[in-house]
Structure formats: C-alpha cells, structure tokens
C-alpha cells in the first residue's frame, strides 16, 4: 500500500525555477529516496537522492548546483527544487523510494517504489 505521488510539474521557461513534491504514505526512515527523470526515447536517469534520516544529499553532475533535494519529515514529503532550468531538463520526473538501503542510490534498481511521474517541460 506504499504510495508516492509527485506533483508540481509544469511548463517553465529556460532559466526559470519550479519545485516538485513527492508525497509518501510513510516515512522511509533509515533508507533513501531519489528523483529520476525520463525523456522520450531515453533511459531513466538519476537526478538526486537523499538519505531520509540523516538528510545527506547526492546529485547527478548534470544538475549539481542547480537542483536541490530536501525533505520535510512532518509531511512525509520530498522536494526537488529546480533552478536555472534548461531545455534538456525536459522529462517526466519520478520519485522513488528504497525499502532498504543497498549502499548505492543512483541506479533505478536501488529503489522499490515509484510514483507515476510529473511532466516538466522547459521551453527555450
């Protein structure tokens, strides 16, 4: 019955900002949550991850310095703040959660639960 629901995706101009949210049905304490993205014809790509309890964050090189992942423990919600967006950021963004920490966080198979995704489109 674990559910992850993303929201916040929209059309945004290049250079703009937006924030994605991932509401979870429970706190994934002692594990990791991540954001991935998938563009048409492309493989699912790691974007960012956060260790729930500790708050440690990890980023793909392509988004480092532009995106920030964070969480609100009280709301069981993970966020992805996207700044200085580029057309190449256009994709369906998916939230993911691991049932247990495998020691890695940047591969799709590190995670067990997935949201349906939210579309982000960056216009040039």
PDB file of N, CA, C and O in Angstrom, residues 9-72:
ATOM      1  N   UNK A   9       4.985  19.461 -11.572  1.00  0.00           N
ATOM      2  CA  UNK A   9       5.493  19.564 -12.926  1.00  0.00           C
ATOM      3  C   UNK A   9       4.645  20.505 -13.764  1.00  0.00           C
ATOM      4  O   UNK A   9       3.429  20.533 -13.648  1.00  0.00           O
ATOM      5  N   UNK A  10       5.302  21.273 -14.622  1.00  0.00           N
ATOM      6  CA  UNK A  10       4.601  22.230 -15.459  1.00  0.00           C
ATOM      7  C   UNK A  10       5.516  22.722 -16.560  1.00  0.00           C
ATOM      8  O   UNK A  10       6.682  22.331 -16.635  1.00  0.00           O
ATOM      9  N   UNK A  11       4.965  23.568 -17.400  1.00  0.00           N
ATOM     10  CA  UNK A  11       5.747  24.239 -18.425  1.00  0.00           C
ATOM     11  C   UNK A  11       6.449  25.429 -17.797  1.00  0.00           C
ATOM     12  O   UNK A  11       5.826  26.233 -17.106  1.00  0.00           O
ATOM     13  N   UNK A  12       7.741  25.547 -18.041  1.00  0.00           N
ATOM     14  CA  UNK A  12       8.517  26.644 -17.486  1.00  0.00           C
ATOM     15  C   UNK A  12       9.532  27.105 -18.524  1.00  0.00           C
ATOM     16  O   UNK A  12      10.025  26.308 -19.322  1.00  0.00           O
ATOM     17  N   UNK A  13       9.830  28.372 -18.524  1.00  0.00           N
ATOM     18  CA  UNK A  13      10.812  28.911 -19.460  1.00  0.00           C
ATOM     19  C   UNK A  13      12.232  28.589 -19.015  1.00  0.00           C
ATOM     20  O   UNK A  13      12.509  28.462 -17.819  1.00  0.00           O
ATOM     21  N   UNK A  14      13.107  28.456 -19.978  1.00  0.00           N
ATOM     22  CA  UNK A  14      14.517  28.241 -19.661  1.00  0.00           C
ATOM     23  C   UNK A  14      15.022  29.342 -18.747  1.00  0.00           C
ATOM     24  O   UNK A  14      14.726  30.522 -18.949  1.00  0.00           O
ATOM     25  N   UNK A  15      15.781  28.946 -17.741  1.00  0.00           N
ATOM     26  CA  UNK A  15      16.286  29.884 -16.762  1.00  0.00           C
ATOM     27  C   UNK A  15      15.384  30.066 -15.568  1.00  0.00           C
ATOM     28  O   UNK A  15      15.802  30.662 -14.564  1.00  0.00           O
ATOM     29  N   UNK A  16      14.184  29.549 -15.649  1.00  0.00           N
ATOM     30  CA  UNK A  16      13.234  29.674 -14.567  1.00  0.00           C
ATOM     31  C   UNK A  16      13.404  28.615 -13.507  1.00  0.00           C
ATOM     32  O   UNK A  16      14.344  27.817 -13.530  1.00  0.00           O
ATOM     33  N   UNK A  17      12.462  28.606 -12.570  1.00  0.00           N
ATOM     34  CA  UNK A  17      12.525  27.689 -11.437  1.00  0.00           C
ATOM     35  C   UNK A  17      11.175  27.042 -11.188  1.00  0.00           C
ATOM     36  O   UNK A  17      10.129  27.597 -11.542  1.00  0.00           O
ATOM     37  N   UNK A  18      11.194  25.896 -10.571  1.00  0.00           N
ATOM     38  CA  UNK A  18       9.994  25.235 -10.103  1.00  0.00           C
ATOM     39  C   UNK A  18      10.380  24.236  -9.030  1.00  0.00           C
ATOM     40  O   UNK A  18      11.548  23.873  -8.897  1.00  0.00           O
ATOM     41  N   UNK A  19       9.385  23.802  -8.275  1.00  0.00           N
ATOM     42  CA  UNK A  19       9.629  22.844  -7.217  1.00  0.00           C
ATOM     43  C   UNK A  19       8.682  21.665  -7.356  1.00  0.00           C
ATOM     44  O   UNK A  19       7.465  21.834  -7.423  1.00  0.00           O
ATOM     45  N   UNK A  20       9.257  20.493  -7.398  1.00  0.00           N
ATOM     46  CA  UNK A  20       8.487  19.270  -7.434  1.00  0.00           C
ATOM     47  C   UNK A  20       8.326  18.721  -6.023  1.00  0.00           C
ATOM     48  O   UNK A  20       9.215  18.867  -5.187  1.00  0.00           O
ATOM     49  N   UNK A  21       7.201  18.084  -5.781  1.00  0.00           N
ATOM     50  CA  UNK A  21       6.938  17.475  -4.495  1.00  0.00           C
ATOM     51  C   UNK A  21       6.637  15.995  -4.670  1.00  0.00           C
ATOM     52  O   UNK A  21       6.063  15.583  -5.681  1.00  0.00           O
ATOM     53  N   UNK A  22       7.018  15.218  -3.696  1.00  0.00           N
ATOM     54  CA  UNK A  22       6.709  13.793  -3.671  1.00  0.00           C
ATOM     55  C   UNK A  22       6.140  13.463  -2.301  1.00  0.00           C
ATOM     56  O   UNK A  22       6.880  13.439  -1.310  1.00  0.00           O
ATOM     57  N   UNK A  23       4.849  13.248  -2.252  1.00  0.00           N
ATOM     58  CA  UNK A  23       4.182  12.889  -1.010  1.00  0.00           C
ATOM     59  C   UNK A  23       4.200  11.379  -0.857  1.00  0.00           C
ATOM     60  O   UNK A  23       3.828  10.652  -1.773  1.00  0.00           O
ATOM     61  N   UNK A  24       4.624  10.909   0.303  1.00  0.00           N
ATOM     62  CA  UNK A  24       4.730   9.478   0.557  1.00  0.00           C
ATOM     63  C   UNK A  24       3.734   9.055   1.617  1.00  0.00           C
ATOM     64  O   UNK A  24       3.319   9.846   2.459  1.00  0.00           O
ATOM     65  N   UNK A  25       3.362   7.782   1.578  1.00  0.00           N
ATOM     66  CA  UNK A  25       2.398   7.257   2.529  1.00  0.00           C
ATOM     67  C   UNK A  25       3.024   6.939   3.875  1.00  0.00           C
ATOM     68  O   UNK A  25       2.308   6.693   4.846  1.00  0.00           O
ATOM     69  N   UNK A  26       4.335   6.926   3.937  1.00  0.00           N
ATOM     70  CA  UNK A  26       5.035   6.711   5.191  1.00  0.00           C
ATOM     71  C   UNK A  26       6.438   7.279   5.102  1.00  0.00           C
ATOM     72  O   UNK A  26       6.927   7.564   4.015  1.00  0.00           O
ATOM     73  N   UNK A  27       7.069   7.420   6.231  1.00  0.00           N
ATOM     74  CA  UNK A  27       8.450   7.874   6.276  1.00  0.00           C
ATOM     75  C   UNK A  27       9.383   6.706   6.003  1.00  0.00           C
ATOM     76  O   UNK A  27       9.264   5.649   6.618  1.00  0.00           O
ATOM     77  N   UNK A  28      10.286   6.898   5.072  1.00  0.00           N
ATOM     78  CA  UNK A  28      11.248   5.850   4.742  1.00  0.00           C
ATOM     79  C   UNK A  28      12.503   6.050   5.582  1.00  0.00           C
ATOM     80  O   UNK A  28      13.588   6.356   5.068  1.00  0.00           O
ATOM     81  N   UNK A  29      12.312   5.888   6.863  1.00  0.00           N
ATOM     82  CA  UNK A  29      13.398   6.069   7.807  1.00  0.00           C
ATOM     83  C   UNK A  29      14.506   5.046   7.563  1.00  0.00           C
ATOM     84  O   UNK A  29      14.259   3.892   7.239  1.00  0.00           O
ATOM     85  N   UNK A  30      15.722   5.509   7.724  1.00  0.00           N
ATOM     86  CA  UNK A  30      16.923   4.679   7.573  1.00  0.00           C
ATOM     87  C   UNK A  30      17.140   4.195   6.145  1.00  0.00           C
ATOM     88  O   UNK A  30      17.894   3.256   5.909  1.00  0.00           O
ATOM     89  N   UNK A  31      16.481   4.845   5.219  1.00  0.00           N
ATOM     90  CA  UNK A  31      16.672   4.462   3.829  1.00  0.00           C
ATOM     91  C   UNK A  31      16.835   5.720   2.973  1.00  0.00           C
ATOM     92  O   UNK A  31      17.135   6.791   3.481  1.00  0.00           O
ATOM     93  N   UNK A  32      16.640   5.559   1.680  1.00  0.00           N
ATOM     94  CA  UNK A  32      16.949   6.630   0.752  1.00  0.00           C
ATOM     95  C   UNK A  32      15.794   6.848  -0.212  1.00  0.00           C
ATOM     96  O   UNK A  32      15.083   5.911  -0.575  1.00  0.00           O
ATOM     97  N   UNK A  33      15.608   8.085  -0.600  1.00  0.00           N
ATOM     98  CA  UNK A  33      14.641   8.428  -1.634  1.00  0.00           C
ATOM     99  C   UNK A  33      15.354   9.199  -2.722  1.00  0.00           C
ATOM    100  O   UNK A  33      16.341   9.892  -2.461  1.00  0.00           O
ATOM    101  N   UNK A  34      14.847   9.062  -3.918  1.00  0.00           N
ATOM    102  CA  UNK A  34      15.502   9.706  -5.038  1.00  0.00           C
ATOM    103  C   UNK A  34      14.542  10.251  -6.066  1.00  0.00           C
ATOM    104  O   UNK A  34      13.358   9.921  -6.088  1.00  0.00           O
ATOM    105  N   UNK A  35      15.087  11.106  -6.897  1.00  0.00           N
ATOM    106  CA  UNK A  35      14.392  11.613  -8.065  1.00  0.00           C
ATOM    107  C   UNK A  35      15.110  11.123  -9.314  1.00  0.00           C
ATOM    108  O   UNK A  35      16.341  11.206  -9.404  1.00  0.00           O
ATOM    109  N   UNK A  36      14.327  10.620 -10.241  1.00  0.00           N
ATOM    110  CA  UNK A  36      14.823  10.223 -11.546  1.00  0.00           C
ATOM    111  C   UNK A  36      14.036  10.968 -12.607  1.00  0.00           C
ATOM    112  O   UNK A  36      12.972  11.514 -12.338  1.00  0.00           O
ATOM    113  N   UNK A  37      14.545  10.966 -13.812  1.00  0.00           N
ATOM    114  CA  UNK A  37      13.803  11.563 -14.914  1.00  0.00           C
ATOM    115  C   UNK A  37      13.969  10.710 -16.155  1.00  0.00           C
ATOM    116  O   UNK A  37      14.962  10.014 -16.332  1.00  0.00           O
ATOM    117  N   UNK A  38      12.968  10.783 -17.010  1.00  0.00           N
ATOM    118  CA  UNK A  38      12.988  10.005 -18.230  1.00  0.00           C
ATOM    119  C   UNK A  38      12.377  10.818 -19.363  1.00  0.00           C
ATOM    120  O   UNK A  38      11.211  11.190 -19.316  1.00  0.00           O
ATOM    121  N   UNK A  39      13.184  11.077 -20.362  1.00  0.00           N
ATOM    122  CA  UNK A  39      12.735  11.772 -21.557  1.00  0.00           C
ATOM    123  C   UNK A  39      12.350  10.747 -22.618  1.00  0.00           C
ATOM    124  O   UNK A  39      12.813   9.604 -22.577  1.00  0.00           O
ATOM    125  N   UNK A  40      11.519  11.125 -23.577  1.00  0.00           N
ATOM    126  CA  UNK A  40      11.116  10.185 -24.626  1.00  0.00           C
ATOM    127  C   UNK A  40      12.317   9.576 -25.334  1.00  0.00           C
ATOM    128  O   UNK A  40      13.226  10.279 -25.765  1.00  0.00           O
ATOM    129  N   UNK A  41      12.317   8.257 -25.443  1.00  0.00           N
ATOM    130  CA  UNK A  41      13.398   7.559 -26.106  1.00  0.00           C
ATOM    131  C   UNK A  41      14.667   7.443 -25.305  1.00  0.00           C
ATOM    132  O   UNK A  41      15.668   6.917 -25.809  1.00  0.00           O
ATOM    133  N   UNK A  42      14.652   7.910 -24.073  1.00  0.00           N
ATOM    134  CA  UNK A  42      15.840   7.876 -23.224  1.00  0.00           C
ATOM    135  C   UNK A  42      15.641   6.914 -22.058  1.00  0.00           C
ATOM    136  O   UNK A  42      14.524   6.617 -21.663  1.00  0.00           O
ATOM    137  N   UNK A  43      16.746   6.451 -21.520  1.00  0.00           N
ATOM    138  CA  UNK A  43      16.693   5.616 -20.335  1.00  0.00           C
ATOM    139  C   UNK A  43      16.454   6.476 -19.104  1.00  0.00           C
ATOM    140  O   UNK A  43      16.732   7.674 -19.100  1.00  0.00           O
ATOM    141  N   UNK A  44      15.931   5.853 -18.084  1.00  0.00           N
ATOM    142  CA  UNK A  44      15.696   6.551 -16.839  1.00  0.00           C
ATOM    143  C   UNK A  44      17.024   7.010 -16.246  1.00  0.00           C
ATOM    144  O   UNK A  44      17.968   6.235 -16.126  1.00  0.00           O
ATOM    145  N   UNK A  45      17.074   8.268 -15.863  1.00  0.00           N
ATOM    146  CA  UNK A  45      18.308   8.909 -15.439  1.00  0.00           C
ATOM    147  C   UNK A  45      18.217   9.376 -13.992  1.00  0.00           C
ATOM    148  O   UNK A  45      17.254  10.019 -13.597  1.00  0.00           O
ATOM    149  N   UNK A  46      19.235   9.084 -13.225  1.00  0.00           N
ATOM    150  CA  UNK A  46      19.314   9.554 -11.850  1.00  0.00           C
ATOM    151  C   UNK A  46      19.477  11.063 -11.808  1.00  0.00           C
ATOM    152  O   UNK A  46      20.243  11.635 -12.580  1.00  0.00           O
ATOM    153  N   UNK A  47      18.762  11.700 -10.897  1.00  0.00           N
ATOM    154  CA  UNK A  47      18.841  13.145 -10.732  1.00  0.00           C
ATOM    155  C   UNK A  47      19.407  13.506  -9.359  1.00  0.00           C
ATOM    156  O   UNK A  47      20.394  14.228  -9.253  1.00  0.00           O
ATOM    157  N   UNK A  48      18.775  13.021  -8.307  1.00  0.00           N
ATOM    158  CA  UNK A  48      19.187  13.367  -6.950  1.00  0.00           C
ATOM    159  C   UNK A  48      18.653  12.337  -5.973  1.00  0.00           C
ATOM    160  O   UNK A  48      17.679  11.642  -6.251  1.00  0.00           O
ATOM    161  N   UNK A  49      19.280  12.252  -4.817  1.00  0.00           N
ATOM    162  CA  UNK A  49      18.831  11.339  -3.770  1.00  0.00           C
ATOM    163  C   UNK A  49      19.088  11.954  -2.407  1.00  0.00           C
ATOM    164  O   UNK A  49      19.948  12.832  -2.256  1.00  0.00           O
ATOM    165  N   UNK A  50      18.345  11.482  -1.424  1.00  0.00           N
ATOM    166  CA  UNK A  50      18.502  11.969  -0.067  1.00  0.00           C
ATOM    167  C   UNK A  50      18.332  10.821   0.922  1.00  0.00           C
ATOM    168  O   UNK A  50      17.419  10.014   0.796  1.00  0.00           O
ATOM    169  N   UNK A  51      19.238  10.749   1.866  1.00  0.00           N
ATOM    170  CA  UNK A  51      19.087   9.835   2.984  1.00  0.00           C
ATOM    171  C   UNK A  51      18.071  10.444   3.930  1.00  0.00           C
ATOM    172  O   UNK A  51      18.277  11.561   4.436  1.00  0.00           O
ATOM    173  N   UNK A  52      16.970   9.748   4.154  1.00  0.00           N
ATOM    174  CA  UNK A  52      15.852  10.337   4.849  1.00  0.00           C
ATOM    175  C   UNK A  52      16.199  10.856   6.232  1.00  0.00           C
ATOM    176  O   UNK A  52      15.921  12.006   6.556  1.00  0.00           O
ATOM    177  N   UNK A  53      16.779  10.028   7.059  1.00  0.00           N
ATOM    178  CA  UNK A  53      17.035  10.410   8.444  1.00  0.00           C
ATOM    179  C   UNK A  53      18.164  11.420   8.564  1.00  0.00           C
ATOM    180  O   UNK A  53      18.048  12.408   9.288  1.00  0.00           O
ATOM    181  N   UNK A  54      19.254  11.159   7.873  1.00  0.00           N
ATOM    182  CA  UNK A  54      20.431  11.996   8.007  1.00  0.00           C
ATOM    183  C   UNK A  54      20.345  13.295   7.207  1.00  0.00           C
ATOM    184  O   UNK A  54      20.963  14.298   7.573  1.00  0.00           O
ATOM    185  N   UNK A  55      19.595  13.261   6.107  1.00  0.00           N
ATOM    186  CA  UNK A  55      19.490  14.420   5.245  1.00  0.00           C
ATOM    187  C   UNK A  55      20.622  14.577   4.258  1.00  0.00           C
ATOM    188  O   UNK A  55      20.674  15.587   3.545  1.00  0.00           O
ATOM    189  N   UNK A  56      21.516  13.620   4.181  1.00  0.00           N
ATOM    190  CA  UNK A  56      22.609  13.681   3.215  1.00  0.00           C
ATOM    191  C   UNK A  56      22.049  13.635   1.806  1.00  0.00           C
ATOM    192  O   UNK A  56      21.110  12.888   1.519  1.00  0.00           O
ATOM    193  N   UNK A  57      22.634  14.421   0.937  1.00  0.00           N
ATOM    194  CA  UNK A  57      22.128  14.529  -0.423  1.00  0.00           C
ATOM    195  C   UNK A  57      23.189  14.166  -1.449  1.00  0.00           C
ATOM    196  O   UNK A  57      24.390  14.308  -1.210  1.00  0.00           O
ATOM    197  N   UNK A  58      22.710  13.725  -2.612  1.00  0.00           N
ATOM    198  CA  UNK A  58      23.579  13.300  -3.696  1.00  0.00           C
ATOM    199  C   UNK A  58      22.958  13.766  -5.012  1.00  0.00           C
ATOM    200  O   UNK A  58      21.739  13.738  -5.169  1.00  0.00           O
ATOM    201  N   UNK A  59      23.807  14.171  -5.949  1.00  0.00           N
ATOM    202  CA  UNK A  59      23.308  14.737  -7.191  1.00  0.00           C
ATOM    203  C   UNK A  59      24.060  14.213  -8.397  1.00  0.00           C
ATOM    204  O   UNK A  59      25.261  13.933  -8.334  1.00  0.00           O
ATOM    205  N   UNK A  60      23.329  14.108  -9.494  1.00  0.00           N
ATOM    206  CA  UNK A  60      23.983  13.873 -10.766  1.00  0.00           C
ATOM    207  C   UNK A  60      24.777  15.110 -11.147  1.00  0.00           C
ATOM    208  O   UNK A  60      24.388  16.236 -10.828  1.00  0.00           O
ATOM    209  N   UNK A  61      25.888  14.908 -11.830  1.00  0.00           N
ATOM    210  CA  UNK A  61      26.726  16.029 -12.215  1.00  0.00           C
ATOM    211  C   UNK A  61      25.975  17.029 -13.092  1.00  0.00           C
ATOM    212  O   UNK A  61      26.242  18.230 -13.029  1.00  0.00           O
ATOM    213  N   UNK A  62      25.035  16.549 -13.868  1.00  0.00           N
ATOM    214  CA  UNK A  62      24.320  17.410 -14.789  1.00  0.00           C
ATOM    215  C   UNK A  62      23.408  18.420 -14.097  1.00  0.00           C
ATOM    216  O   UNK A  62      23.019  19.420 -14.703  1.00  0.00           O
ATOM    217  N   UNK A  63      23.068  18.167 -12.832  1.00  0.00           N
ATOM    218  CA  UNK A  63      22.161  19.060 -12.124  1.00  0.00           C
ATOM    219  C   UNK A  63      22.796  19.699 -10.900  1.00  0.00           C
ATOM    220  O   UNK A  63      22.182  20.578 -10.279  1.00  0.00           O
ATOM    221  N   UNK A  64      23.986  19.285 -10.551  1.00  0.00           N
ATOM    222  CA  UNK A  64      24.652  19.810  -9.364  1.00  0.00           C
ATOM    223  C   UNK A  64      24.815  21.326  -9.472  1.00  0.00           C
ATOM    224  O   UNK A  64      25.256  21.844 -10.493  1.00  0.00           O
ATOM    225  N   UNK A  65      24.434  22.009  -8.413  1.00  0.00           N
ATOM    226  CA  UNK A  65      24.496  23.457  -8.403  1.00  0.00           C
ATOM    227  C   UNK A  65      23.234  24.129  -8.881  1.00  0.00           C
ATOM    228  O   UNK A  65      23.068  25.341  -8.688  1.00  0.00           O
ATOM    229  N   UNK A  66      22.343  23.366  -9.505  1.00  0.00           N
ATOM    230  CA  UNK A  66      21.076  23.911  -9.998  1.00  0.00           C
ATOM    231  C   UNK A  66      19.872  23.339  -9.259  1.00  0.00           C
ATOM    232  O   UNK A  66      18.906  24.061  -9.018  1.00  0.00           O
ATOM    233  N   UNK A  67      19.925  22.064  -8.922  1.00  0.00           N
ATOM    234  CA  UNK A  67      18.811  21.397  -8.259  1.00  0.00           C
ATOM    235  C   UNK A  67      19.157  21.128  -6.802  1.00  0.00           C
ATOM    236  O   UNK A  67      20.326  20.897  -6.459  1.00  0.00           O
ATOM    237  N   UNK A  68      18.141  21.133  -5.963  1.00  0.00           N
ATOM    238  CA  UNK A  68      18.312  20.826  -4.554  1.00  0.00           C
ATOM    239  C   UNK A  68      17.220  19.875  -4.098  1.00  0.00           C
ATOM    240  O   UNK A  68      16.038  20.151  -4.285  1.00  0.00           O
ATOM    241  N   UNK A  69      17.614  18.768  -3.500  1.00  0.00           N
ATOM    242  CA  UNK A  69      16.653  17.831  -2.938  1.00  0.00           C
ATOM    243  C   UNK A  69      16.570  18.063  -1.433  1.00  0.00           C
ATOM    244  O   UNK A  69      17.575  18.323  -0.774  1.00  0.00           O
ATOM    245  N   UNK A  70      15.372  17.974  -0.895  1.00  0.00           N
ATOM    246  CA  UNK A  70      15.166  18.170   0.528  1.00  0.00           C
ATOM    247  C   UNK A  70      13.959  17.362   0.978  1.00  0.00           C
ATOM    248  O   UNK A  70      13.240  16.799   0.148  1.00  0.00           O
ATOM    249  N   UNK A  71      13.754  17.295   2.277  1.00  0.00           N
ATOM    250  CA  UNK A  71      12.599  16.570   2.782  1.00  0.00           C
ATOM    251  C   UNK A  71      12.022  17.255   3.999  1.00  0.00           C
ATOM    252  O   UNK A  71      12.713  17.976   4.715  1.00  0.00           O
ATOM    253  N   UNK A  72      10.740  17.027   4.212  1.00  0.00           N
ATOM    254  CA  UNK A  72      10.019  17.526   5.366  1.00  0.00           C
ATOM    255  C   UNK A  72       9.512  16.302   6.109  1.00  0.00           C
ATOM    256  O   UNK A  72       8.580  15.633   5.663  1.00  0.00           O
TER     257      UNK A  72
END
